């Protein structure tokens, strides 16, 4: 699927401004543990889910290199699928993701987030350091994890989904279809980049903890 050029619109300009503001102290007060509830109230296309480990996925990139989802641990992953025959719904969703990514890459978040689009056919798209267009080795290796990730959803519609994974590789939220506001996805990603997994205590912390 060849990505279509998205012209600059007032919404794109607003996203660019928002992406710059998100890196400032003005936005230091994040909803934290209530992130999913806050986003569900703001965005009808968003579905909150309980965090759970995402299945590992392997894929072949444009340069025929092989890698996997586990290799991206430590980054926020925005994962979408373009199965054969999806057509217009997937094209519309990818256009919305492109708009979001363009704004995100104008902020400091660009080094913390990776957008991954997987298909069972060779993909092409605008090359950026944090957007991956790739194909799976065979159709089953696309459909099985796609079904597994979608299986946690309580919505029965057939629109394509965007799965958000935190730094620990856990699936934490789903954006449905293409009608969500890119700004809301950008805000959601921003909070995830500011949420750090709890680090394991050091040997010294464990030792001193015995005496507290």
Short mmCIF file of C-alpha atoms in Angstrom, two decimals:
data_model
loop_
_atom_site.label_atom_id
_atom_site.label_comp_id
_atom_site.label_asym_id
_atom_site.label_seq_id
_atom_site.Cartn_x
_atom_site.Cartn_y
_atom_site.Cartn_z
CA UNK A 1 0.00 0.00 0.00
CA UNK A 2 1.50 3.33 -1.06
CA UNK A 3 0.79 6.13 1.38
CA UNK A 4 -1.00 9.19 0.04
CA UNK A 5 0.39 12.69 0.57
CA UNK A 6 -1.55 14.57 3.25
CA UNK A 7 -1.68 18.33 2.66
CA UNK A 8 -1.10 20.75 5.54
CA UNK A 9 -4.48 21.74 7.01
CA UNK A 10 -5.55 23.80 10.00
CA UNK A 11 -5.73 20.55 11.99
CA UNK A 12 -2.19 19.64 10.97
CA UNK A 13 -1.00 23.10 12.03
CA UNK A 14 -2.76 22.70 15.39
CA UNK A 15 -1.06 19.34 15.87
CA UNK A 16 2.34 20.86 15.17
CA UNK A 17 1.75 23.55 17.79
CA UNK A 18 0.48 20.98 20.29
CA UNK A 19 3.51 18.76 19.74
CA UNK A 20 5.79 21.64 20.72
CA UNK A 21 3.72 22.50 23.81
CA UNK A 22 3.67 18.90 24.99
CA UNK A 23 7.40 19.06 25.64
CA UNK A 24 7.03 22.06 27.96
CA UNK A 25 6.40 22.16 31.74
CA UNK A 26 2.88 23.44 31.07
CA UNK A 27 1.87 19.83 30.40
CA UNK A 28 3.70 18.37 33.41
CA UNK A 29 0.43 17.52 35.18
CA UNK A 30 -0.52 14.23 33.48
CA UNK A 31 -3.47 11.98 34.39
CA UNK A 32 -1.03 9.14 35.23
CA UNK A 33 -2.82 5.98 36.37
CA UNK A 34 -6.17 7.44 35.23
CA UNK A 35 -4.92 7.89 31.67
CA UNK A 36 -7.26 5.33 30.10
CA UNK A 37 -10.33 6.66 31.88
CA UNK A 38 -9.48 10.25 30.95
CA UNK A 39 -8.89 9.36 27.29
CA UNK A 40 -12.08 7.26 27.10
CA UNK A 41 -14.03 10.32 28.24
CA UNK A 42 -12.37 12.51 25.58
CA UNK A 43 -12.26 10.17 22.59
CA UNK A 44 -15.10 7.89 21.49
CA UNK A 45 -12.78 5.83 19.27
CA UNK A 46 -10.54 4.95 22.22
CA UNK A 47 -11.08 1.76 24.21
CA UNK A 48 -9.37 1.32 27.57
CA UNK A 49 -8.02 -2.15 28.35
CA UNK A 50 -6.18 -3.77 31.21
CA UNK A 51 -2.42 -3.80 30.51
CA UNK A 52 -1.21 -7.16 29.24
CA UNK A 53 1.87 -8.53 27.51
CA UNK A 54 1.61 -8.29 23.73
CA UNK A 55 2.53 -11.36 21.68
CA UNK A 56 5.92 -11.10 20.04
CA UNK A 57 5.84 -10.37 16.33
CA UNK A 58 8.57 -10.89 13.78
CA UNK A 59 8.68 -9.06 10.47
CA UNK A 60 10.79 -8.35 7.40
CA UNK A 61 11.62 -4.71 6.73
CA UNK A 62 12.03 -2.81 3.48
CA UNK A 63 15.75 -3.68 3.42
CA UNK A 64 14.88 -7.37 3.96
CA UNK A 65 16.12 -7.20 7.53
CA UNK A 66 14.36 -9.32 10.19
CA UNK A 67 13.40 -7.94 13.57
CA UNK A 68 10.65 -8.30 16.15
CA UNK A 69 8.40 -6.44 18.54
CA UNK A 70 10.52 -7.51 21.51
CA UNK A 71 13.47 -5.62 20.00
CA UNK A 72 11.50 -2.38 20.49
CA UNK A 73 11.13 -2.76 24.24
CA UNK A 74 11.98 0.50 25.95
CA UNK A 75 10.04 2.53 23.36
CA UNK A 76 6.36 3.34 23.00
CA UNK A 77 4.98 1.36 20.04
CA UNK A 78 2.00 2.40 17.93
CA UNK A 79 1.09 -0.82 16.13
CA UNK A 80 -1.34 -1.18 13.24
CA UNK A 81 -2.18 -3.90 10.73
CA UNK A 82 -3.06 -3.71 7.03
CA UNK A 83 -4.32 -7.18 6.08
CA UNK A 84 -4.97 -8.04 2.46
CA UNK A 85 -8.29 -6.68 1.25
CA UNK A 86 -8.70 -4.10 4.01
CA UNK A 87 -8.85 -1.28 1.46
CA UNK A 88 -10.28 2.15 2.31
CA UNK A 89 -10.67 1.68 6.11
CA UNK A 90 -6.97 0.87 6.49
CA UNK A 91 -5.90 3.63 4.08
CA UNK A 92 -7.90 6.17 6.08
CA UNK A 93 -6.42 4.94 9.34
CA UNK A 94 -2.87 5.09 7.99
CA UNK A 95 -3.48 8.68 6.83
CA UNK A 96 -4.56 9.63 10.36
CA UNK A 97 -1.48 7.92 11.80
CA UNK A 98 0.74 9.79 9.33
CA UNK A 99 -0.77 13.08 10.48
CA UNK A 100 -0.11 12.16 14.11
CA UNK A 101 3.45 11.07 13.41
CA UNK A 102 4.24 14.26 11.50
CA UNK A 103 3.28 16.30 14.55
CA UNK A 104 5.03 13.95 16.97
CA UNK A 105 8.29 14.21 15.03
CA UNK A 106 8.32 17.95 15.65
CA UNK A 107 8.69 17.24 19.38
CA UNK A 108 11.20 15.57 21.67
CA UNK A 109 9.02 12.44 21.62
CA UNK A 110 10.35 11.36 18.22
CA UNK A 111 13.19 9.38 19.84
CA UNK A 112 10.87 7.58 22.26
CA UNK A 113 8.12 6.33 19.93
CA UNK A 114 7.98 3.92 16.97
CA UNK A 115 5.03 3.52 14.59
CA UNK A 116 4.85 0.00 13.14
CA UNK A 117 2.53 -0.97 10.27
CA UNK A 118 2.45 -4.67 9.42
CA UNK A 119 0.95 -6.36 6.38
CA UNK A 120 1.07 -9.70 4.61
CA UNK A 121 2.27 -7.88 1.48
CA UNK A 122 5.36 -5.72 0.81
CA UNK A 123 4.75 -2.18 2.08
CA UNK A 124 6.04 1.20 1.06
CA UNK A 125 5.75 4.57 2.69
CA UNK A 126 7.63 7.72 3.66
CA UNK A 127 10.89 6.67 5.32
CA UNK A 128 11.46 8.08 8.79
CA UNK A 129 13.64 6.91 11.63
CA UNK A 130 10.63 5.94 13.75
CA UNK A 131 8.15 4.54 11.25
CA UNK A 132 8.37 0.94 10.12
CA UNK A 133 6.44 -0.48 7.16
CA UNK A 134 7.00 -4.22 7.05
CA UNK A 135 5.51 -7.56 6.10
CA UNK A 136 5.25 -10.77 8.03
CA UNK A 137 6.87 -13.95 6.66
CA UNK A 138 3.46 -15.53 5.99
CA UNK A 139 -0.22 -14.53 6.38
CA UNK A 140 -0.79 -16.65 9.49
CA UNK A 141 1.96 -14.80 11.32
CA UNK A 142 -0.05 -11.64 10.72
CA UNK A 143 -3.55 -12.90 11.42
CA UNK A 144 -2.80 -14.75 14.66
CA UNK A 145 -1.22 -11.89 16.62
CA UNK A 146 -3.69 -9.43 15.08
CA UNK A 147 -6.53 -11.59 16.39
CA UNK A 148 -4.82 -11.97 19.77
CA UNK A 149 -4.42 -8.22 20.22
CA UNK A 150 -7.97 -7.55 19.01
CA UNK A 151 -9.28 -10.32 21.28
CA UNK A 152 -9.03 -8.12 24.37
CA UNK A 153 -11.48 -5.64 22.82
CA UNK A 154 -15.10 -5.69 23.93
CA UNK A 155 -16.21 -3.90 20.77
CA UNK A 156 -17.50 -6.10 17.99
CA UNK A 157 -17.05 -3.72 15.06
CA UNK A 158 -14.72 -4.72 12.23
CA UNK A 159 -12.82 -1.44 11.90
CA UNK A 160 -9.02 -1.68 11.92
CA UNK A 161 -7.40 -1.07 15.28
CA UNK A 162 -4.33 0.80 16.49
CA UNK A 163 -2.69 -0.87 19.48
CA UNK A 164 -0.65 1.16 21.96
CA UNK A 165 2.22 -0.60 23.74
CA UNK A 166 4.11 0.89 26.67
CA UNK A 167 7.86 0.71 27.27
CA UNK A 168 7.52 -2.70 28.90
CA UNK A 169 5.89 -4.19 25.79
CA UNK A 170 2.39 -4.26 27.31
CA UNK A 171 -0.71 -3.52 25.28
CA UNK A 172 -2.40 -0.65 27.15
CA UNK A 173 -5.04 0.85 24.84
CA UNK A 174 -6.79 0.63 21.47
CA UNK A 175 -7.83 3.34 19.02
CA UNK A 176 -10.53 2.11 16.64
CA UNK A 177 -10.94 3.06 12.99
CA UNK A 178 -9.73 6.34 11.50
CA UNK A 179 -12.09 8.92 12.98
CA UNK A 180 -10.16 9.55 16.19
CA UNK A 181 -8.59 12.96 16.67
CA UNK A 182 -4.83 12.81 15.99
CA UNK A 183 -4.38 15.25 18.87
CA UNK A 184 -5.93 12.76 21.29
CA UNK A 185 -3.58 10.01 20.12
CA UNK A 186 -0.69 12.46 20.46
CA UNK A 187 -1.75 13.32 24.03
CA UNK A 188 -2.05 9.64 24.92
CA UNK A 189 1.43 8.90 23.57
CA UNK A 190 2.81 11.90 25.43
CA UNK A 191 1.61 10.57 28.78
CA UNK A 192 3.04 7.12 28.01
CA UNK A 193 6.44 8.66 27.27
CA UNK A 194 6.35 10.31 30.69
CA UNK A 195 5.39 7.09 32.46
CA UNK A 196 8.38 4.98 33.38
CA UNK A 197 8.21 1.32 34.44
CA UNK A 198 9.17 0.73 38.06
CA UNK A 199 12.84 -0.15 38.13
CA UNK A 200 14.07 -3.16 40.08
CA UNK A 201 15.69 -2.10 43.38
CA UNK A 202 19.47 -2.13 43.39
CA UNK A 203 21.48 -4.52 45.55
CA UNK A 204 22.26 -1.66 47.94
CA UNK A 205 18.56 -0.68 48.15
CA UNK A 206 17.61 -4.28 48.96
CA UNK A 207 20.33 -4.50 51.60
CA UNK A 208 19.43 -1.22 53.31
CA UNK A 209 15.75 -2.14 53.08
CA UNK A 210 16.36 -4.95 55.54
CA UNK A 211 17.14 -2.39 58.23
CA UNK A 212 14.19 -0.05 57.64
#
